[in-house]
CSV table of C-alpha atoms in Angstrom, one decimal:
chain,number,residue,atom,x,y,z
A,240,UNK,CA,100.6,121.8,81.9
A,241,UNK,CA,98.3,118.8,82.5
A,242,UNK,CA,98.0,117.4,86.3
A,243,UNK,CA,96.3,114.9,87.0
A,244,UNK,CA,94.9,113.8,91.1
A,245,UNK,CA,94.2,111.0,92.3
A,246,UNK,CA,93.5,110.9,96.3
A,247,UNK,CA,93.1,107.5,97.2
A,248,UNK,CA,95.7,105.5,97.3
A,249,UNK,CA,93.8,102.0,98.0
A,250,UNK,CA,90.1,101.3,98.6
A,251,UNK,CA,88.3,98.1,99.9
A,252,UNK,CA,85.3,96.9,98.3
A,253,UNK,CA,83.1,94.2,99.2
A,254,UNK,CA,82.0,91.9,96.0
A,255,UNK,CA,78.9,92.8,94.2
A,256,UNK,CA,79.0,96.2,95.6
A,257,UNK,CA,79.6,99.4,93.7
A,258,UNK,CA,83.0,101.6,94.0
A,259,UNK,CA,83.9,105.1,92.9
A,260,UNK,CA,87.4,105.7,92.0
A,261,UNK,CA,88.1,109.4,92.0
A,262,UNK,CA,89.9,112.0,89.5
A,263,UNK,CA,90.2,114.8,88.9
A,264,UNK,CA,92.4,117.5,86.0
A,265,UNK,CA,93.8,120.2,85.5
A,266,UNK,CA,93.7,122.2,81.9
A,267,UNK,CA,94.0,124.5,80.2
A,268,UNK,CA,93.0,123.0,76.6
A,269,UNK,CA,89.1,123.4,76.1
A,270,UNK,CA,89.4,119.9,74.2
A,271,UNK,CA,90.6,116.9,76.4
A,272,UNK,CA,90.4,113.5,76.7
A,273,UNK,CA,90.0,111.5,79.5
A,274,UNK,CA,91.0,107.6,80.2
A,275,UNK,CA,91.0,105.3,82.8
A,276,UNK,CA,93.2,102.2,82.6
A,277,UNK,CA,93.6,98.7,84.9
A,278,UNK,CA,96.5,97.3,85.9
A,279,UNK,CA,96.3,93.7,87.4
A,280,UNK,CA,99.3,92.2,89.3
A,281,UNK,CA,100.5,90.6,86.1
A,282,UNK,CA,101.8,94.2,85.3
A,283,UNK,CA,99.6,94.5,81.7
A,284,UNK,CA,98.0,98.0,81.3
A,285,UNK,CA,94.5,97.6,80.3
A,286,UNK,CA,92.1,100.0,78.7
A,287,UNK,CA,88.8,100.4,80.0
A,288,UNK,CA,87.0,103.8,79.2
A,289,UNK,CA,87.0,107.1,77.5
A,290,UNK,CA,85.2,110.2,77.7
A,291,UNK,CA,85.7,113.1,75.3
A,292,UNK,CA,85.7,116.9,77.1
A,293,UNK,CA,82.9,117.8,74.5
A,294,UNK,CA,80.8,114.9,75.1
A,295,UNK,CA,77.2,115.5,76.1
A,296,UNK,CA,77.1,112.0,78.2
A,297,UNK,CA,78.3,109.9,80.6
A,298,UNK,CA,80.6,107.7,79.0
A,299,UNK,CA,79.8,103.6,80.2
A,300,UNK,CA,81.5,100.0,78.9
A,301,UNK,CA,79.6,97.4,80.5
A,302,UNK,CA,79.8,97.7,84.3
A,303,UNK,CA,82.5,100.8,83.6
A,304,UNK,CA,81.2,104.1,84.2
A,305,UNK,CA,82.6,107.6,84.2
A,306,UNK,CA,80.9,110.0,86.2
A,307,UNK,CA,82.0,113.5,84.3
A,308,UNK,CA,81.7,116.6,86.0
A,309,UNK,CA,83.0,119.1,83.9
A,310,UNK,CA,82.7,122.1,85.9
A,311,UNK,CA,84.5,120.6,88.9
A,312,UNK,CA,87.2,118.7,86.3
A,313,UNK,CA,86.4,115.6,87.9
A,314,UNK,CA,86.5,112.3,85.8
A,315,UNK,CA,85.6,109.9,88.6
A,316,UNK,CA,85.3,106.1,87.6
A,317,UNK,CA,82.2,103.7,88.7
A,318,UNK,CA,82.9,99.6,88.7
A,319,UNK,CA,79.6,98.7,89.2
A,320,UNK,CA,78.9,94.9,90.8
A,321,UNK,CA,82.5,94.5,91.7
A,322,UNK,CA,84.2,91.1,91.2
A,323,UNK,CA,87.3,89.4,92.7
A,324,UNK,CA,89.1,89.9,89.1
A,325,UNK,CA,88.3,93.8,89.5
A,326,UNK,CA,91.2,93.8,92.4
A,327,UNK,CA,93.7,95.7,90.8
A,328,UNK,CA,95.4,99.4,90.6
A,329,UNK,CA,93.2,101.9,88.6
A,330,UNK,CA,94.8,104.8,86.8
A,331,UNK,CA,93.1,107.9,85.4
A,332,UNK,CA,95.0,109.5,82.4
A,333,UNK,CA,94.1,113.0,80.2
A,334,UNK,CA,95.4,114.1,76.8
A,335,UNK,CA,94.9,117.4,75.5
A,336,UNK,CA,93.7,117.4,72.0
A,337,UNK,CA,97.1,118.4,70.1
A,338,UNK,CA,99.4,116.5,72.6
A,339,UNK,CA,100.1,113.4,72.0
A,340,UNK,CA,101.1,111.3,75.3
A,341,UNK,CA,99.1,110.8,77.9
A,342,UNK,CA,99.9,111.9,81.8
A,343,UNK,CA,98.7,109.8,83.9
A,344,UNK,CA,97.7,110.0,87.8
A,345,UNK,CA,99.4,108.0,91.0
A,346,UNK,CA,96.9,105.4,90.4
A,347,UNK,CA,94.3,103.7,93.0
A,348,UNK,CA,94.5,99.8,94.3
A,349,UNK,CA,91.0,98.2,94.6
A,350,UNK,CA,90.8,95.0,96.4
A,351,UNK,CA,87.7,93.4,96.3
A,352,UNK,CA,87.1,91.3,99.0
A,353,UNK,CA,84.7,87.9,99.1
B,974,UNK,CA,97.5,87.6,68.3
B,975,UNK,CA,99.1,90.2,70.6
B,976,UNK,CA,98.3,93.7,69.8
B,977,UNK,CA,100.9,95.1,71.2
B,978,UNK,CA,104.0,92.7,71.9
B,979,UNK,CA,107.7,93.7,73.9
B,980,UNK,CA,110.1,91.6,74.4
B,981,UNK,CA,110.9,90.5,76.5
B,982,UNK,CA,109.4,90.6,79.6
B,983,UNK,CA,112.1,90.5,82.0
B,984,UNK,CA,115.2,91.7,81.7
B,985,UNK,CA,117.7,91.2,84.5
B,986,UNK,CA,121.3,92.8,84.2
B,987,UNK,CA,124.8,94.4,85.2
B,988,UNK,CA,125.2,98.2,85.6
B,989,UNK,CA,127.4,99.7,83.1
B,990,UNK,CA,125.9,97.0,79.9
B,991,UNK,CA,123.7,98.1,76.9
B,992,UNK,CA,120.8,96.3,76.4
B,993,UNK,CA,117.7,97.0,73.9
B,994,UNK,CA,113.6,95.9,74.2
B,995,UNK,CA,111.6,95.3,71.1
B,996,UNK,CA,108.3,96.7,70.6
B,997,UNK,CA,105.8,95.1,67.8
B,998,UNK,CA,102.2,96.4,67.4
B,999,UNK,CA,99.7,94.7,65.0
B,1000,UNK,CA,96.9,97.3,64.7
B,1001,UNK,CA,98.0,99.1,61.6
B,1002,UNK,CA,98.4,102.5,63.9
B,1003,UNK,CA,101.2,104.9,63.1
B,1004,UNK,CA,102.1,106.2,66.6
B,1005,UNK,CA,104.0,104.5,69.3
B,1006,UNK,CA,105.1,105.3,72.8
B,1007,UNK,CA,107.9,104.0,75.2
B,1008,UNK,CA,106.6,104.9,79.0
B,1009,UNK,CA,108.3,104.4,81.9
B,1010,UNK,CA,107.0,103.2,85.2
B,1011,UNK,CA,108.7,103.8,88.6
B,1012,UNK,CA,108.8,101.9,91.8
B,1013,UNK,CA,106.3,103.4,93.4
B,1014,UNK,CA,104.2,102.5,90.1
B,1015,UNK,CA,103.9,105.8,88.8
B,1016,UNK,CA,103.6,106.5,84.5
B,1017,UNK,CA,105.6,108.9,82.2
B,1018,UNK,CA,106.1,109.2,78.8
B,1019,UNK,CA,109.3,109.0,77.0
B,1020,UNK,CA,109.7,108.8,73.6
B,1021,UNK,CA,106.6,108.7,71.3
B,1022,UNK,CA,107.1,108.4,67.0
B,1023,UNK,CA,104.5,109.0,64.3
B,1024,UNK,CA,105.3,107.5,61.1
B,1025,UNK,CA,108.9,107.1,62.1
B,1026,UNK,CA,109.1,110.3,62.8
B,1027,UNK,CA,110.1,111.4,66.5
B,1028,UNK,CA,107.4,113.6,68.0
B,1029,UNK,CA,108.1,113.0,71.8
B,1030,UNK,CA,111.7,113.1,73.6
B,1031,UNK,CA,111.0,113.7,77.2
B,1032,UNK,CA,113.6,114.4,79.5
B,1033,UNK,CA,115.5,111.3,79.4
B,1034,UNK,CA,119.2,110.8,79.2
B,1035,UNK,CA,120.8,110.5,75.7
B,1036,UNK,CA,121.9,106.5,77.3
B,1037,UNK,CA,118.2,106.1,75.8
B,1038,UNK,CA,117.9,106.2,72.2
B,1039,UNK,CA,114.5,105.4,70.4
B,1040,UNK,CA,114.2,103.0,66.9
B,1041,UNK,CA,111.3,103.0,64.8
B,1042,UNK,CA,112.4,101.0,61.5
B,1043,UNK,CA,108.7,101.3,60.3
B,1044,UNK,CA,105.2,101.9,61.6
B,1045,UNK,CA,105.0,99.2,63.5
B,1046,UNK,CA,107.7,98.6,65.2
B,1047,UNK,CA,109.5,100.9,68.1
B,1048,UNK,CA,112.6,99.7,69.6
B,1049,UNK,CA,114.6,100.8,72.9
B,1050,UNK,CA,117.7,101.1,73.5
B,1051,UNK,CA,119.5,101.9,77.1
B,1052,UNK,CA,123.7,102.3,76.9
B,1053,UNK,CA,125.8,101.8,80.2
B,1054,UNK,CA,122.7,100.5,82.3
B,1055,UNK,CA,122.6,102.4,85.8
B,1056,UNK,CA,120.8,101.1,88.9
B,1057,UNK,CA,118.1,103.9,88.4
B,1058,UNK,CA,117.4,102.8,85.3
B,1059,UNK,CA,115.4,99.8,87.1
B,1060,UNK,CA,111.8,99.9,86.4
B,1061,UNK,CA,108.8,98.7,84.2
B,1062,UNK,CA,109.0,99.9,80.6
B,1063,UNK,CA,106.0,99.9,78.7
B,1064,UNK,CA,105.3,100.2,74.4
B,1065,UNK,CA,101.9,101.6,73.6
B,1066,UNK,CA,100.4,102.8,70.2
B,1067,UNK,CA,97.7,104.6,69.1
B,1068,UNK,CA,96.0,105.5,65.8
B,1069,UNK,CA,97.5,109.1,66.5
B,1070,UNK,CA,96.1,112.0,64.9
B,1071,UNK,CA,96.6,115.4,66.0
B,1072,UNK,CA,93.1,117.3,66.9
B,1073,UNK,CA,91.7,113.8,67.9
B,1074,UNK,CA,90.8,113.5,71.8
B,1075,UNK,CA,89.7,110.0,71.2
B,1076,UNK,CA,93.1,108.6,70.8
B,1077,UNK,CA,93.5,105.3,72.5
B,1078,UNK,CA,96.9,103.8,73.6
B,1079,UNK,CA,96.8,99.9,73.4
B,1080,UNK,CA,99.9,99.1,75.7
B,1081,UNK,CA,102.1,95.9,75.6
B,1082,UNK,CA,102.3,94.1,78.7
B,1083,UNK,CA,105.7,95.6,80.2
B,1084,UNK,CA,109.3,94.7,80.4
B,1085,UNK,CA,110.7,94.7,83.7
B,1086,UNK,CA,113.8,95.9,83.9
B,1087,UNK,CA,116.2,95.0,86.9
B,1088,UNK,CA,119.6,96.5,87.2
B,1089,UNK,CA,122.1,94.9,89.6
């Protein structure tokens, strides 16, 4: 079974500087992948980044980036330059490669302060 | 265009009635996925079809019954509303192949569901 932990329940970050959301997972499935989506007060769910169990990089979108450490199972995301429209609640999510749906962590709030 | 469109996006009403949320998704993908999301904001899967065909039934009660009249469309329905059942229900799809890791989910923006 996939489990997926996510410690910190909010973080304060100041705008323009860097935060590190942290995840980590639990599987057994050699072949996982790993998501982190945003979820702003209006209540959308918003897809940021993916990175593949098998991929030799870092995965990045624009100021997104995953720091993957595969030995410690740790998916930990990096908003780099934070901005007021950053303030949100972050969720990490895995899939294993023959499952279908994803399972998602608790989720983090950011607020970015001015 | 929407990608992923449910409708609608609040829905307020009586324990005990049977109500339904529509779920349209434009991107030509042939799986879809009805999550649900609790108070304290916390995501599980439900019901997921590929190709019409059911592939995912959680442990939900048989009051919720899944609808997928083609690819692109995933209906759900919820008989004799309970106060539990209050909580943010969310359509996603994907271009879902099995043996794929990279497998987005594009999700619609929610319906919020109040039971009184």
């Amino acid at each position: 079974a996939q489990k997926i932990t996510q410690t910190q329940p909010g973080m304060f970050v100041q705008e323009k500087e860097a935060v590190t959301l942290d995840c980590t997972y639990d599987t057994s499935d050699p072949s996982y992948g790993l998501f982190w989506y945003k979820q702003p007060s209006s209540g959308e769910m918003i897809f940021l980044i993916y990175q593949g169990s098998y991929d030799q990089q870092n995965a990045t979108e624009g100021r997104y980036s995953l720091n993957f450490q595969k030995a410690r199972k740790s998916a930990n995301l990096v908003i780099s330059a934070s901005q007021l429209g950053d303030s949100a609640m972050y969720f990490c999510a895995m899939r294993d490669k023959d499952d279908y749906k994803l399972s998602f962590g608790a989720g983090t709030t950011v607020t970015v302060r001015a | 265009d929407t990608a992923v469109s449910q409708t609608p996006k609040y829905l307020v009403t009586q324990m005990g009635n049977d109500k339904s949320i529509k779920c349209e998704q434009n991107l030509g993908h042939d799986t879809m996925y009805w999550y649900k999301q609790d108070s304290k904001k916390f995501l599980k899967i439900m019901f997921s079809y590929n190709n019409k065909e059911l592939i995912i039934n959680e442990t939900v009660p048989n009051r919720f019954s899944p609808k997928s009249p083609d690819k692109a469309h995933l209906n759900l329905h919820i008989n004799s509303l309970e106060l539990g059942d209050s909580a943010v229900y969310f359509c996603a799809s994907s271009q879902g192949v099995a043996g794929l890791a990279k497998n987005i989910q594009y999700f619609g923006a929610g319906t919020r569901l109040s039971v009184l």
